[in-house]
XYZ file of C-alpha atoms in Angstrom:
347
model
C -14.789 -13.154 39.779
C -11.331 -13.688 38.222
C -8.908 -10.865 37.434
C -9.896 -10.499 33.779
C -13.561 -10.231 34.736
C -12.626 -7.611 37.348
C -10.721 -5.608 34.717
C -13.696 -5.719 32.355
C -16.044 -4.654 35.163
C -13.824 -1.669 36.036
C -13.659 -0.655 32.393
C -17.458 -0.785 32.070
C -17.948 1.269 35.235
C -16.231 4.314 33.679
C -16.197 3.938 29.906
C -13.212 5.332 28.028
C -12.693 6.142 24.334
C -10.248 3.686 22.784
C -8.758 3.985 19.297
C -8.222 0.893 17.155
C -6.153 2.104 14.186
C -5.989 -1.314 12.469
C -9.747 -1.423 11.975
C -9.787 -3.313 8.677
C -7.915 -6.258 10.240
C -10.215 -9.206 10.985
C -9.329 -9.920 14.630
C -9.384 -6.216 15.475
C -12.796 -5.622 13.952
C -14.245 -8.729 15.601
C -12.833 -7.634 18.964
C -14.312 -4.159 18.466
C -17.709 -5.716 17.807
C -17.456 -7.748 21.024
C -16.343 -4.706 23.062
C -19.273 -2.679 21.719
C -21.735 -5.516 22.348
C -20.581 -5.745 25.975
C -20.482 -1.930 26.378
C -16.920 -1.949 27.728
C -15.612 1.128 25.902
C -16.457 3.646 23.216
C -14.535 2.569 20.127
C -12.941 4.768 17.464
C -12.033 2.810 14.341
C -9.536 4.195 11.842
C -9.983 2.977 8.301
C -12.061 3.238 5.168
C -15.718 3.343 6.284
C -16.993 1.487 3.214
C -14.457 -1.314 3.724
C -15.209 -1.545 7.443
C -18.970 -1.841 6.882
C -18.429 -4.374 4.082
C -16.199 -6.520 6.305
C -18.578 -6.225 9.242
C -21.428 -7.490 7.078
C -19.270 -10.291 5.669
C -18.266 -11.434 9.165
C -21.728 -11.036 10.691
C -20.743 -8.226 13.081
C -23.833 -6.429 14.338
C -22.422 -3.697 16.588
C -19.926 -1.832 14.413
C -22.438 0.961 13.752
C -21.961 1.949 17.418
C -18.329 2.859 16.721
C -16.989 6.179 15.493
C -15.153 5.647 12.195
C -12.409 8.037 11.090
C -11.249 7.877 7.492
C -7.537 8.805 7.345
C -7.747 9.803 3.671
C -10.816 12.017 4.136
C -10.588 13.490 7.603
C -11.948 17.023 8.144
C -9.443 17.551 10.979
C -6.392 16.596 8.901
C -5.086 20.153 8.504
C -5.583 20.900 12.211
C -3.697 17.737 13.124
C -0.929 18.420 10.603
C -0.360 21.933 11.951
C -0.149 20.629 15.523
C 2.161 17.764 14.573
C 4.478 20.115 12.663
C 4.610 22.364 15.736
C 5.325 19.424 18.055
C 8.146 18.188 15.822
C 9.573 21.460 14.509
C 12.704 21.070 16.633
C 13.339 17.840 14.694
C 12.917 19.650 11.382
C 9.477 18.383 10.442
C 7.777 20.384 7.704
C 4.038 20.909 7.315
C 4.144 18.772 4.155
C 5.676 15.878 6.076
C 3.126 16.318 8.852
C 0.261 16.230 6.326
C 1.461 12.852 5.114
C 1.986 11.449 8.615
C -1.533 12.294 9.828
C -2.815 9.989 7.085
C -0.930 7.159 8.797
C -3.424 5.324 11.024
C -1.071 5.044 14.008
C -0.091 8.722 13.917
C -3.709 9.743 13.383
C -4.836 7.786 16.445
C -2.223 9.500 18.598
C -3.294 12.912 17.264
C -6.891 12.131 18.249
C -5.667 11.348 21.770
C -3.420 14.435 21.869
C -6.409 16.679 21.044
C -8.547 14.978 23.725
C -10.732 13.101 21.268
C -9.800 9.715 22.756
C -8.260 8.231 25.890
C -6.033 5.411 24.624
C -4.921 3.370 21.624
C -4.098 -0.263 20.824
C -2.233 -1.557 17.788
C 0.164 -4.334 16.892
C -1.999 -6.939 15.177
C -0.398 -5.665 11.950
C 2.296 -3.302 13.245
C 5.652 -3.699 14.956
C 6.320 -2.485 18.495
C 8.503 0.266 17.047
C 5.697 1.448 14.778
C 3.324 1.499 17.750
C 5.699 3.363 20.072
C 7.134 5.906 17.649
C 4.062 8.127 17.208
C 3.131 7.720 20.875
C 6.507 9.053 22.019
C 6.605 11.801 19.399
C 3.055 13.047 20.001
C 1.721 11.961 23.408
C 5.170 11.722 25.036
C 6.084 10.272 28.427
C 4.170 10.934 31.616
C 5.442 13.867 33.731
C 8.688 12.962 35.481
C 9.110 9.782 33.438
C 11.623 9.301 30.641
C 11.593 5.503 30.406
C 8.847 3.500 28.716
C 8.589 -0.104 29.875
C 6.282 -3.105 29.682
C 4.620 -4.975 32.539
C 3.273 -8.501 32.555
C 0.416 -9.712 34.741
C 1.197 -13.205 35.974
C -1.761 -15.144 37.347
C -1.112 -18.418 39.141
C -3.220 -20.804 41.165
C -0.587 -20.521 43.914
C -2.683 -18.040 45.912
C -0.010 -17.568 48.588
C 2.086 -15.471 46.208
C 1.504 -11.825 45.372
C -2.104 -10.757 45.711
C -4.073 -14.010 45.695
C -1.758 -15.451 43.047
C -1.404 -12.271 40.977
C 2.089 -10.811 40.501
C 3.050 -7.935 38.198
C 6.514 -8.011 36.596
C 8.432 -5.277 34.750
C 10.216 -4.568 32.490
C 9.574 -7.474 30.132
C 9.285 -5.686 26.796
C 11.011 -2.376 26.077
C 14.241 -1.179 27.735
C 17.097 -3.685 27.298
C 19.512 -2.500 29.992
C 18.030 0.265 32.139
C 20.177 2.600 34.210
C 19.577 2.827 37.952
C 17.364 5.885 37.432
C 15.372 4.139 34.705
C 15.019 1.073 36.921
C 13.560 3.268 39.664
C 11.075 4.675 37.131
C 10.148 1.137 36.083
C 9.474 0.305 39.736
C 7.148 3.292 40.026
C 5.250 2.744 36.765
C 4.922 -1.010 37.336
C 3.377 -0.269 40.726
C 0.960 2.090 38.946
C 0.031 -0.712 36.545
C -0.466 -3.090 39.468
C -2.902 -0.606 40.988
C -4.794 0.558 37.891
C -4.976 -2.735 35.991
C -4.553 -5.568 38.507
C -6.538 -3.756 41.192
C -3.760 -4.149 43.780
C -4.561 -1.489 46.366
C -1.121 -1.610 47.996
C 1.624 -2.441 45.512
C 4.716 -3.815 47.261
C 7.728 -3.679 44.960
C 10.708 -6.009 45.149
C 13.832 -4.972 43.226
C 15.202 -8.347 42.162
C 18.790 -9.496 41.855
C 20.843 -12.653 42.474
C 21.675 -11.302 45.918
C 19.601 -10.515 49.013
C 20.790 -7.641 51.179
C 24.481 -8.074 50.435
C 24.625 -11.876 50.313
C 26.689 -11.518 47.128
C 28.868 -8.749 45.734
C 29.224 -7.367 42.236
C 31.832 -9.040 40.094
C 34.887 -7.015 39.131
C 36.130 -6.396 35.636
C 39.559 -8.092 35.503
C 41.082 -5.408 33.326
C 39.882 -2.355 35.248
C 39.044 -3.729 38.681
C 35.735 -1.863 38.528
C 32.330 -3.281 39.439
C 30.420 -4.645 36.463
C 27.399 -2.857 37.921
C 24.742 -5.536 38.374
C 23.851 -5.751 42.052
C 25.081 -2.213 42.679
C 22.659 -0.921 40.033
C 19.717 -2.560 41.819
C 20.811 -1.143 45.182
C 21.197 2.328 43.691
C 17.836 2.064 41.913
C 16.143 1.127 45.174
C 17.573 4.216 46.867
C 16.518 6.443 43.963
C 13.005 5.001 44.130
C 12.850 5.762 47.865
C 14.010 9.319 47.252
C 11.904 10.133 44.173
C 8.739 8.269 45.146
C 8.516 8.365 48.946
C 4.981 6.968 48.878
C 6.157 3.845 47.009
C 6.595 0.684 49.066
C 9.817 -0.759 47.647
C 12.843 -2.711 48.825
C 15.886 -4.388 47.340
C 18.099 -6.002 46.481
C 16.101 -9.226 46.933
C 16.262 -12.650 45.371
C 12.973 -13.865 43.919
C 12.348 -16.413 46.656
C 13.083 -13.854 49.367
C 10.646 -11.474 47.704
C 7.787 -13.983 47.501
C 8.165 -16.616 50.238
C 7.716 -15.539 53.894
C 9.807 -18.396 55.280
C 12.735 -17.490 53.020
C 12.292 -13.800 53.765
C 12.508 -14.504 57.485
C 15.937 -16.079 56.967
C 17.336 -13.680 54.375
C 15.694 -10.297 55.002
C 13.737 -10.407 58.230
C 13.815 -6.632 58.690
C 12.289 -5.938 55.263
C 8.679 -4.743 54.955
C 8.532 -6.097 51.398
C 10.367 -9.437 51.534
C 7.949 -12.356 51.553
C 5.035 -10.042 50.695
C 5.940 -8.602 47.278
C 3.258 -8.385 44.599
C 5.336 -6.372 42.093
C 8.661 -7.701 40.806
C 11.163 -5.441 39.037
C 13.956 -7.223 37.205
C 17.402 -5.700 36.517
C 17.186 -5.931 32.718
C 14.998 -6.980 29.825
C 16.838 -10.253 29.328
C 15.881 -11.413 32.815
C 12.313 -10.156 32.501
C 11.516 -11.750 29.165
C 13.109 -15.098 30.030
C 11.625 -15.072 33.529
C 7.997 -14.505 32.652
C 8.101 -17.073 29.843
C 9.535 -19.722 32.178
C 6.824 -18.975 34.749
C 4.225 -19.158 31.995
C 5.418 -22.347 30.309
C 6.864 -24.382 33.174
C 4.782 -22.976 36.015
C 1.474 -22.850 34.166
C 0.849 -19.190 34.984
C -1.432 -17.078 32.797
C 0.599 -14.202 31.348
C -1.253 -11.060 30.242
C 0.600 -8.304 28.449
C 2.969 -6.725 27.931
C 1.170 -3.606 29.116
C 3.095 -0.498 28.087
C 3.645 2.051 30.837
C 5.264 5.446 31.251
C 3.368 7.142 28.375
C 1.210 10.135 29.327
C -1.899 8.463 27.883
C -2.065 4.701 27.420
C -0.888 3.248 24.116
C -0.604 -0.525 24.076
C 1.083 -3.002 21.777
C -0.268 -6.361 20.652
C 1.532 -9.412 19.388
C 0.992 -9.972 15.690
C -0.147 -13.458 16.696
C -2.842 -12.064 19.004
C -6.380 -13.454 19.190
C -9.725 -11.680 19.227
C -9.887 -12.228 22.994
C -6.387 -10.762 23.449
C -7.521 -7.538 21.788
C -10.822 -7.529 23.698
C -9.086 -7.751 27.066
C -6.392 -5.259 26.053
C -9.161 -2.742 25.338
C -10.386 -3.228 28.921
C -6.823 -2.954 30.283
C -6.178 0.239 28.311
C -9.454 1.675 29.591
C -8.396 1.001 33.199
C -5.054 2.718 32.546
C -6.883 5.689 31.014
C -9.113 5.993 34.087
C -6.000 6.160 36.253
C -4.219 8.639 33.952
C -7.102 11.067 34.313
C -6.687 11.044 38.088
C -2.974 11.888 37.896
């Protein structure tokens, strides 16, 4: 059974309630039909019920009647949601009138359903930007306790079984925070390890904090004008120490070069005293530039399957799709979000 099949099986074993707020979009509705046919999750569709049923009939979808459909323009809970949203955002000056309008917005409505325990997770992005997906999630659901940094992880699956866990490596951050501080980088290490456990099924995440240096083999460059460190390697070293202090149960080490993190023979030469070097299955990069470029090179030149990004650090899972996503992308993201929701309930 490959990783995607394992994720689907875990989702089916403990079904979660997943909101699809772009329900009148073709790929989304077709994915919902497939999820319902395979009994992977309970689906909540947000949209006009008449339009949804018309489209389902037009596209030959036979399972949409199994979904719960919420009409944003005729929702009996609108006033309850508006009052709660106004309370949540009163420090930002939100009025009840503004809240009433926002709870008609599909993305805000989905997050309100989650906030009031009517659902366990949400997926959007087939029509919406990442900012539109994240904004209501951060305003309503907010970050997980102790976390202030949202990030995105990528599952990388390769036929090179000697790396990671049988060829599976999880990388973060590849999607959200451009230049994290040392504290944010430590949080990314922790949440990416959580994703490795809940989604990739890695029982013992081993986190490598990556840099262009291994255990002092290079030093930070100095700014010529000030003589101060430009804070590249030093940030990774500091983040590793913060991660050790804040998350003592986390298996993490750094700074490590990528080859020292993944290849035992290299690790033996460069970091022989490390418990992580040569055995890492989670890779944390120093900034978004490295993460985004790195995973795409592995995907395109190395032939790895890249799944994600999977958003992490939010109290309840809210995931973002590419606007070029396929029906299968949405289908599998439902299963991934369900696995995250299972884990969130245990926290």
